[in-house]
Amino acid sequence: MASRREDRLSALLTIAIGTALAAGSLYLSRIADQAPGLAPSADPGDRPESFAESVMVNRTRKDGTPAFLLTAERLDYFRGDDSTVLERPVLVSLDTDRPTVSVRARTGRSGTGGSDILLTGGVLLDREADGKDARMTIETEEAQILPDDDIARSDRPVVVRIGADVLTGTGMEFNNRTRILTVDRQVRATFLPAPRTP
């Protein structure tokens, strides 16, 4: 009889402890929800569904030829708007018929399929020199990259360096296929004379 009584007391004690823990968890959860800066967003699209670190993605064109290599320190995927946020992204062209072009920035965001990438913060486009053209760099704070079209464009102030020459302005578009760079407005240029040959 005594053992049954002890079993009942033990069961009641277990239930009481479980109930207390559940109530405490609920209380702490409600406090966390009300605390400033800790309340969860009403929009699940504000939180990444998945992430990856030390990312390396090799993208090809529709015909299977290499297009570019994308690396980033971190990638966050948001299912709400099917977008991807990148930390320290670097895109490097893989076209062997043209000089290598790399573009880097502090952050980037791409939409569905990665056909349109918006880079922000310290954007630097660097095209290597070849036998035809000198090295070219473009610096700006924001740029839109269209990888499938080999186009980079910006509506922000830009600083362009081609060899020793410097060009500044606002707004630009660089087409890597045609090697044509256009600067839209407020253009100023400093050209250094070519070195004399003896």
PDB file of C-alpha atoms in Angstrom:
ATOM      1  CA  MET A   1       0.000   0.000   0.000  1.00  0.00           C
ATOM      2  CA  ALA A   2       2.832   2.310   0.898  1.00  0.00           C
ATOM      3  CA  SER A   3       4.515   1.692  -2.450  1.00  0.00           C
ATOM      4  CA  ARG A   4       1.343   2.647  -4.346  1.00  0.00           C
ATOM      5  CA  ARG A   5       1.087   5.855  -2.369  1.00  0.00           C
ATOM      6  CA  GLU A   6       4.729   6.668  -3.173  1.00  0.00           C
ATOM      7  CA  ASP A   7       4.120   5.959  -6.873  1.00  0.00           C
ATOM      8  CA  ARG A   8       1.146   8.348  -6.871  1.00  0.00           C
ATOM      9  CA  LEU A   9       3.137  11.062  -5.107  1.00  0.00           C
ATOM     10  CA  SER A  10       5.988  10.580  -7.562  1.00  0.00           C
ATOM     11  CA  ALA A  11       3.623  10.833 -10.548  1.00  0.00           C
ATOM     12  CA  LEU A  12       1.929  13.957  -9.138  1.00  0.00           C
ATOM     13  CA  LEU A  13       5.315  15.555  -8.485  1.00  0.00           C
ATOM     14  CA  THR A  14       6.445  14.823 -12.062  1.00  0.00           C
ATOM     15  CA  ILE A  15       3.244  16.362 -13.472  1.00  0.00           C
ATOM     16  CA  ALA A  16       3.644  19.440 -11.244  1.00  0.00           C
ATOM     17  CA  ILE A  17       7.248  19.980 -12.325  1.00  0.00           C
ATOM     18  CA  GLY A  18       6.328  19.522 -16.010  1.00  0.00           C
ATOM     19  CA  THR A  19       3.462  22.003 -15.693  1.00  0.00           C
ATOM     20  CA  ALA A  20       5.705  24.546 -13.975  1.00  0.00           C
ATOM     21  CA  LEU A  21       8.354  24.210 -16.703  1.00  0.00           C
ATOM     22  CA  ALA A  22       5.755  24.616 -19.458  1.00  0.00           C
ATOM     23  CA  ALA A  23       4.287  27.709 -17.788  1.00  0.00           C
ATOM     24  CA  GLY A  24       7.757  29.176 -17.306  1.00  0.00           C
ATOM     25  CA  SER A  25       8.667  28.589 -20.943  1.00  0.00           C
ATOM     26  CA  LEU A  26       5.448  30.259 -22.092  1.00  0.00           C
ATOM     27  CA  TYR A  27       6.102  33.246 -19.804  1.00  0.00           C
ATOM     28  CA  LEU A  28       9.685  33.675 -21.061  1.00  0.00           C
ATOM     29  CA  SER A  29       8.503  33.353 -24.659  1.00  0.00           C
ATOM     30  CA  ARG A  30       5.958  36.162 -24.174  1.00  0.00           C
ATOM     31  CA  ILE A  31       8.556  38.408 -22.538  1.00  0.00           C
ATOM     32  CA  ALA A  32      10.949  37.819 -25.438  1.00  0.00           C
ATOM     33  CA  ASP A  33       8.219  38.674 -27.946  1.00  0.00           C
ATOM     34  CA  GLN A  34       7.513  41.979 -26.182  1.00  0.00           C
ATOM     35  CA  ALA A  35      11.146  42.978 -25.659  1.00  0.00           C
ATOM     36  CA  PRO A  36      12.308  45.755 -28.022  1.00  0.00           C
ATOM     37  CA  GLY A  37      14.502  44.462 -30.782  1.00  0.00           C
ATOM     38  CA  LEU A  38      13.629  40.845 -30.021  1.00  0.00           C
ATOM     39  CA  ALA A  39      10.099  40.621 -31.364  1.00  0.00           C
ATOM     40  CA  PRO A  40       9.895  38.326 -34.384  1.00  0.00           C
ATOM     41  CA  SER A  41       8.996  39.935 -37.677  1.00  0.00           C
ATOM     42  CA  ALA A  42       5.424  39.537 -38.848  1.00  0.00           C
ATOM     43  CA  ASP A  43       6.777  38.969 -42.347  1.00  0.00           C
ATOM     44  CA  PRO A  44       8.637  35.641 -42.635  1.00  0.00           C
ATOM     45  CA  GLY A  45      10.308  37.051 -45.749  1.00  0.00           C
ATOM     46  CA  ASP A  46      12.442  39.229 -43.444  1.00  0.00           C
ATOM     47  CA  ARG A  47      14.239  36.137 -42.137  1.00  0.00           C
ATOM     48  CA  PRO A  48      16.415  33.923 -44.329  1.00  0.00           C
ATOM     49  CA  GLU A  49      15.105  30.426 -44.882  1.00  0.00           C
ATOM     50  CA  SER A  50      18.618  29.095 -45.438  1.00  0.00           C
ATOM     51  CA  PHE A  51      22.208  30.290 -45.572  1.00  0.00           C
ATOM     52  CA  ALA A  52      25.667  29.161 -46.605  1.00  0.00           C
ATOM     53  CA  GLU A  53      29.164  30.409 -45.828  1.00  0.00           C
ATOM     54  CA  SER A  54      32.295  30.454 -48.014  1.00  0.00           C
ATOM     55  CA  VAL A  55      30.160  30.172 -51.132  1.00  0.00           C
ATOM     56  CA  MET A  56      31.534  29.332 -54.590  1.00  0.00           C
ATOM     57  CA  VAL A  57      29.145  29.056 -57.544  1.00  0.00           C
ATOM     58  CA  ASN A  58      30.175  28.388 -61.152  1.00  0.00           C
ATOM     59  CA  ARG A  59      27.538  29.631 -63.606  1.00  0.00           C
ATOM     60  CA  THR A  60      27.244  28.598 -67.247  1.00  0.00           C
ATOM     61  CA  ARG A  61      25.390  30.107 -70.178  1.00  0.00           C
ATOM     62  CA  LYS A  62      22.474  28.444 -71.951  1.00  0.00           C
ATOM     63  CA  ASP A  63      24.879  26.807 -74.419  1.00  0.00           C
ATOM     64  CA  GLY A  64      26.887  25.284 -71.563  1.00  0.00           C
ATOM     65  CA  THR A  65      29.952  27.532 -71.852  1.00  0.00           C
ATOM     66  CA  PRO A  66      31.374  29.022 -68.619  1.00  0.00           C
ATOM     67  CA  ALA A  67      29.971  32.468 -67.783  1.00  0.00           C
ATOM     68  CA  PHE A  68      31.310  33.552 -64.396  1.00  0.00           C
ATOM     69  CA  LEU A  69      32.440  32.391 -60.990  1.00  0.00           C
ATOM     70  CA  LEU A  70      30.680  33.845 -57.942  1.00  0.00           C
ATOM     71  CA  THR A  71      32.234  33.706 -54.488  1.00  0.00           C
ATOM     72  CA  ALA A  72      30.916  35.230 -51.260  1.00  0.00           C
ATOM     73  CA  GLU A  73      31.663  35.062 -47.565  1.00  0.00           C
ATOM     74  CA  ARG A  74      27.987  34.345 -46.846  1.00  0.00           C
ATOM     75  CA  LEU A  75      24.762  33.791 -48.770  1.00  0.00           C
ATOM     76  CA  ASP A  76      21.256  34.179 -47.285  1.00  0.00           C
ATOM     77  CA  TYR A  77      18.212  32.939 -49.186  1.00  0.00           C
ATOM     78  CA  PHE A  78      14.795  34.556 -48.606  1.00  0.00           C
ATOM     79  CA  ARG A  79      11.865  32.470 -49.793  1.00  0.00           C
ATOM     80  CA  GLY A  80       9.338  35.315 -49.375  1.00  0.00           C
ATOM     81  CA  ASP A  81      10.586  37.212 -52.443  1.00  0.00           C
ATOM     82  CA  ASP A  82      12.888  34.472 -53.823  1.00  0.00           C
ATOM     83  CA  SER A  83      15.944  36.675 -53.361  1.00  0.00           C
ATOM     84  CA  THR A  84      19.515  36.044 -52.270  1.00  0.00           C
ATOM     85  CA  VAL A  85      21.671  38.389 -50.173  1.00  0.00           C
ATOM     86  CA  LEU A  86      25.454  38.129 -50.472  1.00  0.00           C
ATOM     87  CA  GLU A  87      28.223  39.310 -48.160  1.00  0.00           C
ATOM     88  CA  ARG A  88      31.500  40.322 -49.824  1.00  0.00           C
ATOM     89  CA  PRO A  89      30.519  39.003 -53.262  1.00  0.00           C
ATOM     90  CA  VAL A  90      33.098  38.668 -56.048  1.00  0.00           C
ATOM     91  CA  LEU A  91      32.141  37.866 -59.646  1.00  0.00           C
ATOM     92  CA  VAL A  92      34.869  36.814 -62.086  1.00  0.00           C
ATOM     93  CA  SER A  93      34.235  36.365 -65.810  1.00  0.00           C
ATOM     94  CA  LEU A  94      35.285  33.022 -67.292  1.00  0.00           C
ATOM     95  CA  ASP A  95      35.204  33.987 -70.982  1.00  0.00           C
ATOM     96  CA  THR A  96      38.567  32.994 -72.456  1.00  0.00           C
ATOM     97  CA  ASP A  97      38.031  35.187 -75.545  1.00  0.00           C
ATOM     98  CA  ARG A  98      38.078  38.444 -73.555  1.00  0.00           C
ATOM     99  CA  PRO A  99      40.193  39.959 -70.781  1.00  0.00           C
ATOM    100  CA  THR A 100      39.184  38.746 -67.311  1.00  0.00           C
ATOM    101  CA  VAL A 101      36.731  41.067 -65.556  1.00  0.00           C
ATOM    102  CA  SER A 102      36.114  40.897 -61.813  1.00  0.00           C
ATOM    103  CA  VAL A 103      33.545  42.843 -59.783  1.00  0.00           C
ATOM    104  CA  ARG A 104      33.509  43.026 -56.010  1.00  0.00           C
ATOM    105  CA  ALA A 105      31.438  44.834 -53.363  1.00  0.00           C
ATOM    106  CA  ARG A 106      30.523  44.755 -49.687  1.00  0.00           C
ATOM    107  CA  THR A 107      27.012  43.403 -50.282  1.00  0.00           C
ATOM    108  CA  GLY A 108      24.870  42.124 -53.117  1.00  0.00           C
ATOM    109  CA  ARG A 109      21.277  41.096 -53.735  1.00  0.00           C
ATOM    110  CA  SER A 110      19.950  39.014 -56.599  1.00  0.00           C
ATOM    111  CA  GLY A 111      16.435  38.124 -57.684  1.00  0.00           C
ATOM    112  CA  THR A 112      15.048  34.928 -59.120  1.00  0.00           C
ATOM    113  CA  GLY A 113      17.639  32.956 -61.068  1.00  0.00           C
ATOM    114  CA  GLY A 114      20.492  35.393 -60.409  1.00  0.00           C
ATOM    115  CA  SER A 115      20.051  37.126 -63.781  1.00  0.00           C
ATOM    116  CA  ASP A 116      20.130  40.567 -62.110  1.00  0.00           C
ATOM    117  CA  ILE A 117      22.514  41.332 -59.240  1.00  0.00           C
ATOM    118  CA  LEU A 118      22.558  44.645 -57.369  1.00  0.00           C
ATOM    119  CA  LEU A 119      25.926  45.345 -55.724  1.00  0.00           C
ATOM    120  CA  THR A 120      26.310  48.029 -53.057  1.00  0.00           C
ATOM    121  CA  GLY A 121      29.178  49.487 -51.068  1.00  0.00           C
ATOM    122  CA  GLY A 122      32.669  49.943 -52.443  1.00  0.00           C
ATOM    123  CA  VAL A 123      31.918  48.440 -55.842  1.00  0.00           C
ATOM    124  CA  LEU A 124      35.075  47.854 -57.873  1.00  0.00           C
ATOM    125  CA  LEU A 125      35.070  46.552 -61.441  1.00  0.00           C
ATOM    126  CA  ASP A 126      38.512  45.535 -62.692  1.00  0.00           C
ATOM    127  CA  ARG A 127      39.222  44.549 -66.304  1.00  0.00           C
ATOM    128  CA  GLU A 128      42.667  43.131 -66.967  1.00  0.00           C
ATOM    129  CA  ALA A 129      44.912  44.576 -69.643  1.00  0.00           C
ATOM    130  CA  ASP A 130      45.514  42.680 -72.844  1.00  0.00           C
ATOM    131  CA  GLY A 131      47.392  43.345 -76.073  1.00  0.00           C
ATOM    132  CA  LYS A 132      44.678  45.746 -77.240  1.00  0.00           C
ATOM    133  CA  ASP A 133      43.477  47.652 -74.153  1.00  0.00           C
ATOM    134  CA  ALA A 134      45.052  48.931 -70.950  1.00  0.00           C
ATOM    135  CA  ARG A 135      43.794  47.824 -67.568  1.00  0.00           C
ATOM    136  CA  MET A 136      40.524  49.517 -66.600  1.00  0.00           C
ATOM    137  CA  THR A 137      38.932  49.964 -63.170  1.00  0.00           C
ATOM    138  CA  ILE A 138      35.559  51.468 -62.315  1.00  0.00           C
ATOM    139  CA  GLU A 139      34.719  52.537 -58.764  1.00  0.00           C
ATOM    140  CA  THR A 140      31.204  53.382 -57.578  1.00  0.00           C
ATOM    141  CA  GLU A 141      28.883  52.818 -54.623  1.00  0.00           C
ATOM    142  CA  GLU A 142      26.179  50.864 -56.431  1.00  0.00           C
ATOM    143  CA  ALA A 143      26.039  48.871 -59.645  1.00  0.00           C
ATOM    144  CA  GLN A 144      23.608  46.571 -61.391  1.00  0.00           C
ATOM    145  CA  ILE A 145      25.190  43.482 -62.940  1.00  0.00           C
ATOM    146  CA  LEU A 146      23.485  41.573 -65.759  1.00  0.00           C
ATOM    147  CA  PRO A 147      25.698  38.469 -66.011  1.00  0.00           C
ATOM    148  CA  ASP A 148      23.875  36.896 -68.968  1.00  0.00           C
ATOM    149  CA  ASP A 149      24.394  40.074 -71.029  1.00  0.00           C
ATOM    150  CA  ASP A 150      27.935  40.869 -69.738  1.00  0.00           C
ATOM    151  CA  ILE A 151      26.730  44.341 -68.726  1.00  0.00           C
ATOM    152  CA  ALA A 152      27.452  46.455 -65.640  1.00  0.00           C
ATOM    153  CA  ARG A 153      25.620  49.738 -65.116  1.00  0.00           C
ATOM    154  CA  SER A 154      25.233  52.379 -62.453  1.00  0.00           C
ATOM    155  CA  ASP A 155      23.395  55.661 -61.985  1.00  0.00           C
ATOM    156  CA  ARG A 156      25.798  56.801 -59.239  1.00  0.00           C
ATOM    157  CA  PRO A 157      29.026  58.836 -59.462  1.00  0.00           C
ATOM    158  CA  VAL A 158      31.853  56.776 -60.955  1.00  0.00           C
ATOM    159  CA  VAL A 159      35.625  57.000 -61.182  1.00  0.00           C
ATOM    160  CA  VAL A 160      37.096  55.255 -64.220  1.00  0.00           C
ATOM    161  CA  ARG A 161      40.816  54.621 -64.636  1.00  0.00           C
ATOM    162  CA  ILE A 162      42.124  53.365 -67.965  1.00  0.00           C
ATOM    163  CA  GLY A 163      45.855  52.975 -67.720  1.00  0.00           C
ATOM    164  CA  ALA A 164      47.061  56.331 -66.376  1.00  0.00           C
ATOM    165  CA  ASP A 165      43.972  58.248 -67.604  1.00  0.00           C
ATOM    166  CA  VAL A 166      41.159  59.158 -65.186  1.00  0.00           C
ATOM    167  CA  LEU A 167      37.531  59.791 -66.065  1.00  0.00           C
ATOM    168  CA  THR A 168      34.814  60.843 -63.608  1.00  0.00           C
ATOM    169  CA  GLY A 169      31.100  61.303 -64.091  1.00  0.00           C
ATOM    170  CA  THR A 170      27.651  60.181 -63.021  1.00  0.00           C
ATOM    171  CA  GLY A 171      26.017  57.099 -64.470  1.00  0.00           C
ATOM    172  CA  MET A 172      27.743  54.546 -66.649  1.00  0.00           C
ATOM    173  CA  GLU A 173      27.293  51.331 -68.609  1.00  0.00           C
ATOM    174  CA  PHE A 174      30.056  48.896 -69.470  1.00  0.00           C
ATOM    175  CA  ASN A 175      29.423  46.157 -72.029  1.00  0.00           C
ATOM    176  CA  ASN A 176      32.128  43.519 -71.782  1.00  0.00           C
ATOM    177  CA  ARG A 177      31.133  41.859 -75.064  1.00  0.00           C
ATOM    178  CA  THR A 178      31.576  45.009 -77.124  1.00  0.00           C
ATOM    179  CA  ARG A 179      34.189  46.558 -74.778  1.00  0.00           C
ATOM    180  CA  ILE A 180      32.200  49.803 -74.899  1.00  0.00           C
ATOM    181  CA  LEU A 181      32.035  52.058 -71.839  1.00  0.00           C
ATOM    182  CA  THR A 182      29.645  55.006 -71.713  1.00  0.00           C
ATOM    183  CA  VAL A 183      29.542  57.643 -68.951  1.00  0.00           C
ATOM    184  CA  ASP A 184      26.272  59.575 -68.917  1.00  0.00           C
ATOM    185  CA  ARG A 185      26.801  63.068 -67.523  1.00  0.00           C
ATOM    186  CA  GLN A 186      29.063  65.482 -65.628  1.00  0.00           C
ATOM    187  CA  VAL A 187      32.019  63.927 -67.375  1.00  0.00           C
ATOM    188  CA  ARG A 188      35.525  65.121 -66.606  1.00  0.00           C
ATOM    189  CA  ALA A 189      38.666  63.497 -67.898  1.00  0.00           C
ATOM    190  CA  THR A 190      42.388  63.730 -67.291  1.00  0.00           C
ATOM    191  CA  PHE A 191      44.512  62.247 -70.067  1.00  0.00           C
ATOM    192  CA  LEU A 192      48.249  61.869 -69.703  1.00  0.00           C
ATOM    193  CA  PRO A 193      50.354  62.164 -72.856  1.00  0.00           C
ATOM    194  CA  ALA A 194      51.702  58.917 -74.202  1.00  0.00           C
ATOM    195  CA  PRO A 195      55.373  58.338 -73.406  1.00  0.00           C
ATOM    196  CA  ARG A 196      57.739  59.383 -76.158  1.00  0.00           C
ATOM    197  CA  THR A 197      59.593  56.688 -77.982  1.00  0.00           C
ATOM    198  CA  PRO A 198      63.285  57.376 -78.613  1.00  0.00           C
TER     199      PRO A 198
END
